[in-house]
């Protein structure tokens, strides 16, 4: 409505020396130009966002949950990918489900939610923090499923990313994985695809043998291990 009123005010500018009859019965060239502009502007496609839910099951993670949430809430788009995400902006929700924690995990989640609702970081991906809690623990799988239900599926281009409550994300993880998903695979393939990456241990020598094994799986071993590593 603001656009229409602004355009019409140009037509009715007194300096154009137009009367009401000329506008209603014989549109001037200015009127036709404005109408053409309105039609052209109305056909400009609106960028369709890519919706991403980061699923975080939380159980007695008071010591690590802030760093985990911060790493997901403060994702940044690297310079080479900015054109892509200008056309397809990211809409990220970090979904934390507290699975009957007996420590201060829930209190920390409430504090983080309040913090991120009042403080907006510049140059970061548009992200919201959603939290829910259960009085009893039902396991990580249950908590992850509840996290996936926090936000209704927005479109076919809705991506789910896993993050454990004692892990942190690389600052570009979401943009880089989503970009790979949408540029390397067709839509039908994306809807049934599991996309993974290599990872680093911190400290580096903690369970180094597992990191070395997982980061060097062949394509054949990846197919065999995909269900084990996703459970």
mmCIF file with all atom_site columns, C-alpha atoms in Angstrom:
data_model
loop_
_atom_site.group_PDB
_atom_site.id
_atom_site.type_symbol
_atom_site.label_atom_id
_atom_site.label_alt_id
_atom_site.label_comp_id
_atom_site.label_asym_id
_atom_site.label_entity_id
_atom_site.label_seq_id
_atom_site.pdbx_PDB_ins_code
_atom_site.Cartn_x
_atom_site.Cartn_y
_atom_site.Cartn_z
_atom_site.occupancy
_atom_site.B_iso_or_equiv
_atom_site.pdbx_formal_charge
_atom_site.auth_seq_id
_atom_site.auth_comp_id
_atom_site.auth_asym_id
_atom_site.auth_atom_id
_atom_site.pdbx_PDB_model_num
ATOM 1   C CA . UNK A 1 1   ? 0.000   0.000   0.000   1.00 0.00 ? 1   UNK A CA 1
ATOM 2   C CA . UNK A 1 2   ? 2.836   2.431   0.687   1.00 0.00 ? 2   UNK A CA 1
ATOM 3   C CA . UNK A 1 3   ? 4.212   1.794   -2.795  1.00 0.00 ? 3   UNK A CA 1
ATOM 4   C CA . UNK A 1 4   ? 0.841   2.526   -4.424  1.00 0.00 ? 4   UNK A CA 1
ATOM 5   C CA . UNK A 1 5   ? 0.328   5.753   -2.508  1.00 0.00 ? 5   UNK A CA 1
ATOM 6   C CA . UNK A 1 6   ? 3.811   6.985   -3.351  1.00 0.00 ? 6   UNK A CA 1
ATOM 7   C CA . UNK A 1 7   ? 3.403   6.276   -7.065  1.00 0.00 ? 7   UNK A CA 1
ATOM 8   C CA . UNK A 1 8   ? -0.013  7.951   -7.212  1.00 0.00 ? 8   UNK A CA 1
ATOM 9   C CA . UNK A 1 9   ? 1.344   11.049  -5.533  1.00 0.00 ? 9   UNK A CA 1
ATOM 10  C CA . UNK A 1 10  ? 3.726   11.444  -8.484  1.00 0.00 ? 10  UNK A CA 1
ATOM 11  C CA . UNK A 1 11  ? 0.776   11.420  -10.885 1.00 0.00 ? 11  UNK A CA 1
ATOM 12  C CA . UNK A 1 12  ? -1.142  13.972  -8.867  1.00 0.00 ? 12  UNK A CA 1
ATOM 13  C CA . UNK A 1 13  ? 1.773   16.369  -8.435  1.00 0.00 ? 13  UNK A CA 1
ATOM 14  C CA . UNK A 1 14  ? 0.437   19.927  -9.104  1.00 0.00 ? 14  UNK A CA 1
ATOM 15  C CA . UNK A 1 15  ? 3.505   20.713  -11.227 1.00 0.00 ? 15  UNK A CA 1
ATOM 16  C CA . UNK A 1 16  ? 2.292   18.215  -13.824 1.00 0.00 ? 16  UNK A CA 1
ATOM 17  C CA . UNK A 1 17  ? -0.763  20.422  -14.474 1.00 0.00 ? 17  UNK A CA 1
ATOM 18  C CA . UNK A 1 18  ? -3.163  17.478  -14.716 1.00 0.00 ? 18  UNK A CA 1
ATOM 19  C CA . UNK A 1 19  ? -6.860  17.749  -13.928 1.00 0.00 ? 19  UNK A CA 1
ATOM 20  C CA . UNK A 1 20  ? -9.154  15.030  -12.582 1.00 0.00 ? 20  UNK A CA 1
ATOM 21  C CA . UNK A 1 21  ? -10.854 14.527  -15.938 1.00 0.00 ? 21  UNK A CA 1
ATOM 22  C CA . UNK A 1 22  ? -7.569  13.872  -17.759 1.00 0.00 ? 22  UNK A CA 1
ATOM 23  C CA . UNK A 1 23  ? -6.651  11.254  -15.194 1.00 0.00 ? 23  UNK A CA 1
ATOM 24  C CA . UNK A 1 24  ? -10.002 9.447   -15.181 1.00 0.00 ? 24  UNK A CA 1
ATOM 25  C CA . UNK A 1 25  ? -10.918 9.537   -18.865 1.00 0.00 ? 25  UNK A CA 1
ATOM 26  C CA . UNK A 1 26  ? -7.677  9.968   -20.787 1.00 0.00 ? 26  UNK A CA 1
ATOM 27  C CA . UNK A 1 27  ? -4.634  8.774   -18.869 1.00 0.00 ? 27  UNK A CA 1
ATOM 28  C CA . UNK A 1 28  ? -1.510  10.813  -19.530 1.00 0.00 ? 28  UNK A CA 1
ATOM 29  C CA . UNK A 1 29  ? 1.856   9.346   -20.452 1.00 0.00 ? 29  UNK A CA 1
ATOM 30  C CA . UNK A 1 30  ? 2.979   9.945   -16.875 1.00 0.00 ? 30  UNK A CA 1
ATOM 31  C CA . UNK A 1 31  ? 0.051   7.884   -15.598 1.00 0.00 ? 31  UNK A CA 1
ATOM 32  C CA . UNK A 1 32  ? 0.850   5.065   -18.008 1.00 0.00 ? 32  UNK A CA 1
ATOM 33  C CA . UNK A 1 33  ? 4.528   5.115   -17.002 1.00 0.00 ? 33  UNK A CA 1
ATOM 34  C CA . UNK A 1 34  ? 3.643   4.906   -13.302 1.00 0.00 ? 34  UNK A CA 1
ATOM 35  C CA . UNK A 1 35  ? 1.183   2.049   -13.941 1.00 0.00 ? 35  UNK A CA 1
ATOM 36  C CA . UNK A 1 36  ? 3.855   0.213   -15.925 1.00 0.00 ? 36  UNK A CA 1
ATOM 37  C CA . UNK A 1 37  ? 6.329   0.698   -13.082 1.00 0.00 ? 37  UNK A CA 1
ATOM 38  C CA . UNK A 1 38  ? 3.820   -0.676  -10.578 1.00 0.00 ? 38  UNK A CA 1
ATOM 39  C CA . UNK A 1 39  ? 3.239   -3.784  -12.708 1.00 0.00 ? 39  UNK A CA 1
ATOM 40  C CA . UNK A 1 40  ? 6.970   -4.294  -13.215 1.00 0.00 ? 40  UNK A CA 1
ATOM 41  C CA . UNK A 1 41  ? 7.711   -3.942  -9.522  1.00 0.00 ? 41  UNK A CA 1
ATOM 42  C CA . UNK A 1 42  ? 4.891   -6.311  -8.638  1.00 0.00 ? 42  UNK A CA 1
ATOM 43  C CA . UNK A 1 43  ? 6.486   -9.082  -10.718 1.00 0.00 ? 43  UNK A CA 1
ATOM 44  C CA . UNK A 1 44  ? 9.904   -8.926  -9.016  1.00 0.00 ? 44  UNK A CA 1
ATOM 45  C CA . UNK A 1 45  ? 10.348  -12.348 -7.356  1.00 0.00 ? 45  UNK A CA 1
ATOM 46  C CA . UNK A 1 46  ? 10.722  -12.379 -3.580  1.00 0.00 ? 46  UNK A CA 1
ATOM 47  C CA . UNK A 1 47  ? 13.830  -14.309 -2.427  1.00 0.00 ? 47  UNK A CA 1
ATOM 48  C CA . UNK A 1 48  ? 12.760  -17.674 -1.042  1.00 0.00 ? 48  UNK A CA 1
ATOM 49  C CA . UNK A 1 49  ? 14.615  -18.466 2.199   1.00 0.00 ? 49  UNK A CA 1
ATOM 50  C CA . UNK A 1 50  ? 16.237  -21.774 2.991   1.00 0.00 ? 50  UNK A CA 1
ATOM 51  C CA . UNK A 1 51  ? 15.005  -22.896 6.403   1.00 0.00 ? 51  UNK A CA 1
ATOM 52  C CA . UNK A 1 52  ? 17.530  -24.640 8.650   1.00 0.00 ? 52  UNK A CA 1
ATOM 53  C CA . UNK A 1 53  ? 16.810  -26.208 12.051  1.00 0.00 ? 53  UNK A CA 1
ATOM 54  C CA . UNK A 1 54  ? 19.804  -27.035 14.253  1.00 0.00 ? 54  UNK A CA 1
ATOM 55  C CA . UNK A 1 55  ? 18.708  -29.874 16.552  1.00 0.00 ? 55  UNK A CA 1
ATOM 56  C CA . UNK A 1 56  ? 20.394  -29.856 19.966  1.00 0.00 ? 56  UNK A CA 1
ATOM 57  C CA . UNK A 1 57  ? 19.414  -32.514 22.540  1.00 0.00 ? 57  UNK A CA 1
ATOM 58  C CA . UNK A 1 58  ? 20.479  -31.243 25.956  1.00 0.00 ? 58  UNK A CA 1
ATOM 59  C CA . UNK A 1 59  ? 21.086  -33.396 29.023  1.00 0.00 ? 59  UNK A CA 1
ATOM 60  C CA . UNK A 1 60  ? 23.169  -32.177 31.960  1.00 0.00 ? 60  UNK A CA 1
ATOM 61  C CA . UNK A 1 61  ? 25.249  -29.951 29.685  1.00 0.00 ? 61  UNK A CA 1
ATOM 62  C CA . UNK A 1 62  ? 25.497  -26.829 31.846  1.00 0.00 ? 62  UNK A CA 1
ATOM 63  C CA . UNK A 1 63  ? 29.274  -26.730 31.443  1.00 0.00 ? 63  UNK A CA 1
ATOM 64  C CA . UNK A 1 64  ? 29.197  -26.666 27.632  1.00 0.00 ? 64  UNK A CA 1
ATOM 65  C CA . UNK A 1 65  ? 25.776  -25.513 26.414  1.00 0.00 ? 65  UNK A CA 1
ATOM 66  C CA . UNK A 1 66  ? 26.590  -21.802 26.128  1.00 0.00 ? 66  UNK A CA 1
ATOM 67  C CA . UNK A 1 67  ? 29.576  -22.387 23.847  1.00 0.00 ? 67  UNK A CA 1
ATOM 68  C CA . UNK A 1 68  ? 27.501  -24.836 21.799  1.00 0.00 ? 68  UNK A CA 1
ATOM 69  C CA . UNK A 1 69  ? 24.593  -22.415 21.352  1.00 0.00 ? 69  UNK A CA 1
ATOM 70  C CA . UNK A 1 70  ? 26.870  -19.451 20.654  1.00 0.00 ? 70  UNK A CA 1
ATOM 71  C CA . UNK A 1 71  ? 28.620  -21.340 17.863  1.00 0.00 ? 71  UNK A CA 1
ATOM 72  C CA . UNK A 1 72  ? 25.279  -22.043 16.166  1.00 0.00 ? 72  UNK A CA 1
ATOM 73  C CA . UNK A 1 73  ? 23.762  -18.604 16.748  1.00 0.00 ? 73  UNK A CA 1
ATOM 74  C CA . UNK A 1 74  ? 26.772  -16.689 15.430  1.00 0.00 ? 74  UNK A CA 1
ATOM 75  C CA . UNK A 1 75  ? 27.254  -18.301 12.025  1.00 0.00 ? 75  UNK A CA 1
ATOM 76  C CA . UNK A 1 76  ? 28.682  -16.071 9.309   1.00 0.00 ? 76  UNK A CA 1
ATOM 77  C CA . UNK A 1 77  ? 28.492  -16.304 5.530   1.00 0.00 ? 77  UNK A CA 1
ATOM 78  C CA . UNK A 1 78  ? 31.959  -16.402 3.916   1.00 0.00 ? 78  UNK A CA 1
ATOM 79  C CA . UNK A 1 79  ? 32.590  -13.856 1.182   1.00 0.00 ? 79  UNK A CA 1
ATOM 80  C CA . UNK A 1 80  ? 32.567  -16.344 -1.762  1.00 0.00 ? 80  UNK A CA 1
ATOM 81  C CA . UNK A 1 81  ? 29.035  -17.489 -0.813  1.00 0.00 ? 81  UNK A CA 1
ATOM 82  C CA . UNK A 1 82  ? 27.415  -14.102 -0.202  1.00 0.00 ? 82  UNK A CA 1
ATOM 83  C CA . UNK A 1 83  ? 25.931  -13.789 -3.701  1.00 0.00 ? 83  UNK A CA 1
ATOM 84  C CA . UNK A 1 84  ? 24.290  -17.209 -3.395  1.00 0.00 ? 84  UNK A CA 1
ATOM 85  C CA . UNK A 1 85  ? 22.699  -16.392 -0.038  1.00 0.00 ? 85  UNK A CA 1
ATOM 86  C CA . UNK A 1 86  ? 21.590  -12.947 -1.211  1.00 0.00 ? 86  UNK A CA 1
ATOM 87  C CA . UNK A 1 87  ? 19.275  -14.781 -3.602  1.00 0.00 ? 87  UNK A CA 1
ATOM 88  C CA . UNK A 1 88  ? 18.414  -17.563 -1.121  1.00 0.00 ? 88  UNK A CA 1
ATOM 89  C CA . UNK A 1 89  ? 18.728  -16.123 2.407   1.00 0.00 ? 89  UNK A CA 1
ATOM 90  C CA . UNK A 1 90  ? 19.123  -18.437 5.367   1.00 0.00 ? 90  UNK A CA 1
ATOM 91  C CA . UNK A 1 91  ? 16.463  -18.660 8.088   1.00 0.00 ? 91  UNK A CA 1
ATOM 92  C CA . UNK A 1 92  ? 18.005  -20.633 10.963  1.00 0.00 ? 92  UNK A CA 1
ATOM 93  C CA . UNK A 1 93  ? 16.391  -21.854 14.183  1.00 0.00 ? 93  UNK A CA 1
ATOM 94  C CA . UNK A 1 94  ? 18.575  -23.384 16.896  1.00 0.00 ? 94  UNK A CA 1
ATOM 95  C CA . UNK A 1 95  ? 16.203  -25.860 18.584  1.00 0.00 ? 95  UNK A CA 1
ATOM 96  C CA . UNK A 1 96  ? 17.344  -26.962 22.041  1.00 0.00 ? 96  UNK A CA 1
ATOM 97  C CA . UNK A 1 97  ? 15.343  -29.621 23.894  1.00 0.00 ? 97  UNK A CA 1
ATOM 98  C CA . UNK A 1 98  ? 16.264  -30.072 27.541  1.00 0.00 ? 98  UNK A CA 1
ATOM 99  C CA . UNK A 1 99  ? 15.953  -33.790 28.273  1.00 0.00 ? 99  UNK A CA 1
ATOM 100 C CA . UNK A 1 100 ? 15.326  -33.885 32.032  1.00 0.00 ? 100 UNK A CA 1
ATOM 101 C CA . UNK A 1 101 ? 18.635  -32.302 33.036  1.00 0.00 ? 101 UNK A CA 1
ATOM 102 C CA . UNK A 1 102 ? 19.369  -32.274 36.759  1.00 0.00 ? 102 UNK A CA 1
ATOM 103 C CA . UNK A 1 103 ? 21.951  -29.475 36.560  1.00 0.00 ? 103 UNK A CA 1
ATOM 104 C CA . UNK A 1 104 ? 21.574  -25.833 35.454  1.00 0.00 ? 104 UNK A CA 1
ATOM 105 C CA . UNK A 1 105 ? 21.179  -26.606 31.744  1.00 0.00 ? 105 UNK A CA 1
ATOM 106 C CA . UNK A 1 106 ? 17.605  -25.291 31.529  1.00 0.00 ? 106 UNK A CA 1
ATOM 107 C CA . UNK A 1 107 ? 18.432  -22.123 33.449  1.00 0.00 ? 107 UNK A CA 1
ATOM 108 C CA . UNK A 1 108 ? 21.316  -21.455 31.077  1.00 0.00 ? 108 UNK A CA 1
ATOM 109 C CA . UNK A 1 109 ? 19.066  -22.011 28.066  1.00 0.00 ? 109 UNK A CA 1
ATOM 110 C CA . UNK A 1 110 ? 16.545  -19.496 29.430  1.00 0.00 ? 110 UNK A CA 1
ATOM 111 C CA . UNK A 1 111 ? 19.340  -16.971 29.953  1.00 0.00 ? 111 UNK A CA 1
ATOM 112 C CA . UNK A 1 112 ? 20.665  -17.510 26.440  1.00 0.00 ? 112 UNK A CA 1
ATOM 113 C CA . UNK A 1 113 ? 17.212  -17.097 24.914  1.00 0.00 ? 113 UNK A CA 1
ATOM 114 C CA . UNK A 1 114 ? 16.689  -13.795 26.695  1.00 0.00 ? 114 UNK A CA 1
ATOM 115 C CA . UNK A 1 115 ? 20.170  -12.665 25.681  1.00 0.00 ? 115 UNK A CA 1
ATOM 116 C CA . UNK A 1 116 ? 19.681  -13.396 21.988  1.00 0.00 ? 116 UNK A CA 1
ATOM 117 C CA . UNK A 1 117 ? 16.202  -11.846 21.911  1.00 0.00 ? 117 UNK A CA 1
ATOM 118 C CA . UNK A 1 118 ? 17.594  -8.527  23.119  1.00 0.00 ? 118 UNK A CA 1
ATOM 119 C CA . UNK A 1 119 ? 20.961  -8.524  21.373  1.00 0.00 ? 119 UNK A CA 1
ATOM 120 C CA . UNK A 1 120 ? 21.333  -8.794  17.593  1.00 0.00 ? 120 UNK A CA 1
ATOM 121 C CA . UNK A 1 121 ? 24.744  -9.487  16.105  1.00 0.00 ? 121 UNK A CA 1
ATOM 122 C CA . UNK A 1 122 ? 25.550  -7.668  12.868  1.00 0.00 ? 122 UNK A CA 1
ATOM 123 C CA . UNK A 1 123 ? 26.860  -9.587  9.860   1.00 0.00 ? 123 UNK A CA 1
ATOM 124 C CA . UNK A 1 124 ? 25.573  -12.908 11.168  1.00 0.00 ? 124 UNK A CA 1
ATOM 125 C CA . UNK A 1 125 ? 23.010  -15.292 9.699   1.00 0.00 ? 125 UNK A CA 1
ATOM 126 C CA . UNK A 1 126 ? 19.386  -14.563 10.691  1.00 0.00 ? 126 UNK A CA 1
ATOM 127 C CA . UNK A 1 127 ? 18.915  -16.989 13.595  1.00 0.00 ? 127 UNK A CA 1
ATOM 128 C CA . UNK A 1 128 ? 16.426  -17.578 16.400  1.00 0.00 ? 128 UNK A CA 1
ATOM 129 C CA . UNK A 1 129 ? 16.765  -19.710 19.538  1.00 0.00 ? 129 UNK A CA 1
ATOM 130 C CA . UNK A 1 130 ? 13.907  -22.068 20.455  1.00 0.00 ? 130 UNK A CA 1
ATOM 131 C CA . UNK A 1 131 ? 13.899  -23.976 23.764  1.00 0.00 ? 131 UNK A CA 1
ATOM 132 C CA . UNK A 1 132 ? 11.677  -26.610 25.358  1.00 0.00 ? 132 UNK A CA 1
ATOM 133 C CA . UNK A 1 133 ? 12.086  -28.852 28.376  1.00 0.00 ? 133 UNK A CA 1
ATOM 134 C CA . UNK A 1 134 ? 10.927  -32.203 29.728  1.00 0.00 ? 134 UNK A CA 1
ATOM 135 C CA . UNK A 1 135 ? 10.872  -33.043 33.470  1.00 0.00 ? 135 UNK A CA 1
ATOM 136 C CA . UNK A 1 136 ? 12.239  -36.538 32.850  1.00 0.00 ? 136 UNK A CA 1
ATOM 137 C CA . UNK A 1 137 ? 14.971  -37.896 30.640  1.00 0.00 ? 137 UNK A CA 1
ATOM 138 C CA . UNK A 1 138 ? 13.904  -40.053 27.698  1.00 0.00 ? 138 UNK A CA 1
ATOM 139 C CA . UNK A 1 139 ? 17.180  -40.216 25.806  1.00 0.00 ? 139 UNK A CA 1
ATOM 140 C CA . UNK A 1 140 ? 19.010  -38.315 23.094  1.00 0.00 ? 140 UNK A CA 1
ATOM 141 C CA . UNK A 1 141 ? 16.941  -39.733 20.226  1.00 0.00 ? 141 UNK A CA 1
ATOM 142 C CA . UNK A 1 142 ? 13.678  -38.646 21.860  1.00 0.00 ? 142 UNK A CA 1
ATOM 143 C CA . UNK A 1 143 ? 15.071  -35.193 22.610  1.00 0.00 ? 143 UNK A CA 1
ATOM 144 C CA . UNK A 1 144 ? 16.294  -34.793 19.030  1.00 0.00 ? 144 UNK A CA 1
ATOM 145 C CA . UNK A 1 145 ? 12.886  -35.748 17.650  1.00 0.00 ? 145 UNK A CA 1
ATOM 146 C CA . UNK A 1 146 ? 11.186  -33.225 19.938  1.00 0.00 ? 146 UNK A CA 1
ATOM 147 C CA . UNK A 1 147 ? 13.653  -30.558 18.791  1.00 0.00 ? 147 UNK A CA 1
ATOM 148 C CA . UNK A 1 148 ? 12.723  -31.331 15.177  1.00 0.00 ? 148 UNK A CA 1
ATOM 149 C CA . UNK A 1 149 ? 9.066   -30.629 16.012  1.00 0.00 ? 149 UNK A CA 1
ATOM 150 C CA . UNK A 1 150 ? 9.632   -27.206 17.561  1.00 0.00 ? 150 UNK A CA 1
ATOM 151 C CA . UNK A 1 151 ? 9.191   -25.402 14.260  1.00 0.00 ? 151 UNK A CA 1
ATOM 152 C CA . UNK A 1 152 ? 6.703   -26.644 11.650  1.00 0.00 ? 152 UNK A CA 1
ATOM 153 C CA . UNK A 1 153 ? 8.249   -27.527 8.323   1.00 0.00 ? 153 UNK A CA 1
ATOM 154 C CA . UNK A 1 154 ? 8.317   -24.280 6.350   1.00 0.00 ? 154 UNK A CA 1
ATOM 155 C CA . UNK A 1 155 ? 8.841   -25.626 2.835   1.00 0.00 ? 155 UNK A CA 1
ATOM 156 C CA . UNK A 1 156 ? 10.464  -28.431 0.856   1.00 0.00 ? 156 UNK A CA 1
ATOM 157 C CA . UNK A 1 157 ? 13.719  -26.542 1.290   1.00 0.00 ? 157 UNK A CA 1
ATOM 158 C CA . UNK A 1 158 ? 13.888  -27.264 5.017   1.00 0.00 ? 158 UNK A CA 1
ATOM 159 C CA . UNK A 1 159 ? 17.209  -28.648 6.264   1.00 0.00 ? 159 UNK A CA 1
ATOM 160 C CA . UNK A 1 160 ? 17.941  -30.336 9.602   1.00 0.00 ? 160 UNK A CA 1
ATOM 161 C CA . UNK A 1 161 ? 21.417  -30.147 11.138  1.00 0.00 ? 161 UNK A CA 1
ATOM 162 C CA . UNK A 1 162 ? 22.555  -32.107 14.172  1.00 0.00 ? 162 UNK A CA 1
ATOM 163 C CA . UNK A 1 163 ? 24.635  -30.615 16.958  1.00 0.00 ? 163 UNK A CA 1
ATOM 164 C CA . UNK A 1 164 ? 25.424  -32.277 20.278  1.00 0.00 ? 164 UNK A CA 1
ATOM 165 C CA . UNK A 1 165 ? 25.341  -30.138 23.422  1.00 0.00 ? 165 UNK A CA 1
ATOM 166 C CA . UNK A 1 166 ? 29.076  -30.661 24.051  1.00 0.00 ? 166 UNK A CA 1
ATOM 167 C CA . UNK A 1 167 ? 30.164  -29.807 20.481  1.00 0.00 ? 167 UNK A CA 1
ATOM 168 C CA . UNK A 1 168 ? 30.705  -26.521 18.683  1.00 0.00 ? 168 UNK A CA 1
ATOM 169 C CA . UNK A 1 169 ? 30.244  -25.501 15.051  1.00 0.00 ? 169 UNK A CA 1
ATOM 170 C CA . UNK A 1 170 ? 32.800  -24.087 12.661  1.00 0.00 ? 170 UNK A CA 1
ATOM 171 C CA . UNK A 1 171 ? 31.780  -20.429 12.076  1.00 0.00 ? 171 UNK A CA 1
ATOM 172 C CA . UNK A 1 172 ? 30.854  -21.213 8.435   1.00 0.00 ? 172 UNK A CA 1
ATOM 173 C CA . UNK A 1 173 ? 29.435  -24.707 8.895   1.00 0.00 ? 173 UNK A CA 1
ATOM 174 C CA . UNK A 1 174 ? 25.791  -23.960 8.099   1.00 0.00 ? 174 UNK A CA 1
ATOM 175 C CA . UNK A 1 175 ? 26.417  -21.780 5.005   1.00 0.00 ? 175 UNK A CA 1
ATOM 176 C CA . UNK A 1 176 ? 29.014  -24.140 3.577   1.00 0.00 ? 176 UNK A CA 1
ATOM 177 C CA . UNK A 1 177 ? 26.978  -27.311 4.095   1.00 0.00 ? 177 UNK A CA 1
ATOM 178 C CA . UNK A 1 178 ? 23.760  -25.748 2.807   1.00 0.00 ? 178 UNK A CA 1
ATOM 179 C CA . UNK A 1 179 ? 25.559  -24.327 -0.226  1.00 0.00 ? 179 UNK A CA 1
ATOM 180 C CA . UNK A 1 180 ? 27.001  -27.751 -1.030  1.00 0.00 ? 180 UNK A CA 1
ATOM 181 C CA . UNK A 1 181 ? 23.588  -29.349 -0.601  1.00 0.00 ? 181 UNK A CA 1
ATOM 182 C CA . UNK A 1 182 ? 21.831  -26.913 -2.948  1.00 0.00 ? 182 UNK A CA 1
ATOM 183 C CA . UNK A 1 183 ? 24.504  -26.686 -5.644  1.00 0.00 ? 183 UNK A CA 1
ATOM 184 C CA . UNK A 1 184 ? 25.651  -30.297 -5.893  1.00 0.00 ? 184 UNK A CA 1
ATOM 185 C CA . UNK A 1 185 ? 22.318  -32.107 -5.658  1.00 0.00 ? 185 UNK A CA 1
ATOM 186 C CA . UNK A 1 186 ? 18.913  -31.877 -7.319  1.00 0.00 ? 186 UNK A CA 1
ATOM 187 C CA . UNK A 1 187 ? 15.832  -31.245 -5.188  1.00 0.00 ? 187 UNK A CA 1
ATOM 188 C CA . UNK A 1 188 ? 14.610  -34.869 -5.207  1.00 0.00 ? 188 UNK A CA 1
ATOM 189 C CA . UNK A 1 189 ? 18.044  -36.035 -4.091  1.00 0.00 ? 189 UNK A CA 1
ATOM 190 C CA . UNK A 1 190 ? 18.315  -33.385 -1.363  1.00 0.00 ? 190 UNK A CA 1
ATOM 191 C CA . UNK A 1 191 ? 15.130  -34.608 0.308   1.00 0.00 ? 191 UNK A CA 1
ATOM 192 C CA . UNK A 1 192 ? 16.680  -38.001 1.042   1.00 0.00 ? 192 UNK A CA 1
ATOM 193 C CA . UNK A 1 193 ? 20.306  -37.057 1.532   1.00 0.00 ? 193 UNK A CA 1
ATOM 194 C CA . UNK A 1 194 ? 22.548  -37.195 4.602   1.00 0.00 ? 194 UNK A CA 1
ATOM 195 C CA . UNK A 1 195 ? 25.426  -34.726 4.302   1.00 0.00 ? 195 UNK A CA 1
ATOM 196 C CA . UNK A 1 196 ? 28.411  -34.981 6.618   1.00 0.00 ? 196 UNK A CA 1
ATOM 197 C CA . UNK A 1 197 ? 31.836  -33.405 7.024   1.00 0.00 ? 197 UNK A CA 1
ATOM 198 C CA . UNK A 1 198 ? 35.134  -34.065 8.707   1.00 0.00 ? 198 UNK A CA 1
ATOM 199 C CA . UNK A 1 199 ? 35.681  -32.754 12.223  1.00 0.00 ? 199 UNK A CA 1
ATOM 200 C CA . UNK A 1 200 ? 38.382  -31.772 14.704  1.00 0.00 ? 200 UNK A CA 1
ATOM 201 C CA . UNK A 1 201 ? 38.750  -32.948 18.286  1.00 0.00 ? 201 UNK A CA 1
ATOM 202 C CA . UNK A 1 202 ? 39.397  -30.483 21.101  1.00 0.00 ? 202 UNK A CA 1
ATOM 203 C CA . UNK A 1 203 ? 41.788  -31.236 22.683  1.00 0.00 ? 203 UNK A CA 1
ATOM 204 C CA . UNK A 1 204 ? 43.312  -32.902 19.586  1.00 0.00 ? 204 UNK A CA 1
ATOM 205 C CA . UNK A 1 205 ? 44.537  -36.017 21.436  1.00 0.00 ? 205 UNK A CA 1
ATOM 206 C CA . UNK A 1 206 ? 41.126  -36.917 22.908  1.00 0.00 ? 206 UNK A CA 1
ATOM 207 C CA . UNK A 1 207 ? 39.869  -40.140 21.280  1.00 0.00 ? 207 UNK A CA 1
ATOM 208 C CA . UNK A 1 208 ? 42.188  -39.381 18.379  1.00 0.00 ? 208 UNK A CA 1
ATOM 209 C CA . UNK A 1 209 ? 41.708  -42.902 17.013  1.00 0.00 ? 209 UNK A CA 1
ATOM 210 C CA . UNK A 1 210 ? 37.967  -42.319 16.522  1.00 0.00 ? 210 UNK A CA 1
ATOM 211 C CA . UNK A 1 211 ? 38.537  -38.980 14.767  1.00 0.00 ? 211 UNK A CA 1
ATOM 212 C CA . UNK A 1 212 ? 41.146  -40.558 12.493  1.00 0.00 ? 212 UNK A CA 1
ATOM 213 C CA . UNK A 1 213 ? 38.821  -43.456 11.646  1.00 0.00 ? 213 UNK A CA 1
ATOM 214 C CA . UNK A 1 214 ? 35.737  -41.302 11.005  1.00 0.00 ? 214 UNK A CA 1
ATOM 215 C CA . UNK A 1 215 ? 37.585  -38.662 8.959   1.00 0.00 ? 215 UNK A CA 1
ATOM 216 C CA . UNK A 1 216 ? 39.075  -41.260 6.632   1.00 0.00 ? 216 UNK A CA 1
ATOM 217 C CA . UNK A 1 217 ? 36.108  -43.464 5.786   1.00 0.00 ? 217 UNK A CA 1
ATOM 218 C CA . UNK A 1 218 ? 35.951  -44.584 2.176   1.00 0.00 ? 218 UNK A CA 1
ATOM 219 C CA . UNK A 1 219 ? 32.745  -44.127 0.169   1.00 0.00 ? 219 UNK A CA 1
ATOM 220 C CA . UNK A 1 220 ? 31.958  -47.802 0.692   1.00 0.00 ? 220 UNK A CA 1
ATOM 221 C CA . UNK A 1 221 ? 32.488  -47.588 4.454   1.00 0.00 ? 221 UNK A CA 1
ATOM 222 C CA . UNK A 1 222 ? 30.385  -44.428 4.613   1.00 0.00 ? 222 UNK A CA 1
ATOM 223 C CA . UNK A 1 223 ? 27.464  -46.345 3.115   1.00 0.00 ? 223 UNK A CA 1
ATOM 224 C CA . UNK A 1 224 ? 27.922  -49.133 5.670   1.00 0.00 ? 224 UNK A CA 1
ATOM 225 C CA . UNK A 1 225 ? 28.317  -46.821 8.668   1.00 0.00 ? 225 UNK A CA 1
ATOM 226 C CA . UNK A 1 226 ? 25.698  -44.171 7.850   1.00 0.00 ? 226 UNK A CA 1
ATOM 227 C CA . UNK A 1 227 ? 23.015  -45.591 10.135  1.00 0.00 ? 227 UNK A CA 1
ATOM 228 C CA . UNK A 1 228 ? 25.381  -46.205 13.014  1.00 0.00 ? 228 UNK A CA 1
ATOM 229 C CA . UNK A 1 229 ? 26.712  -42.665 12.858  1.00 0.00 ? 229 UNK A CA 1
ATOM 230 C CA . UNK A 1 230 ? 23.245  -41.096 12.568  1.00 0.00 ? 230 UNK A CA 1
ATOM 231 C CA . UNK A 1 231 ? 21.642  -42.894 15.524  1.00 0.00 ? 231 UNK A CA 1
#
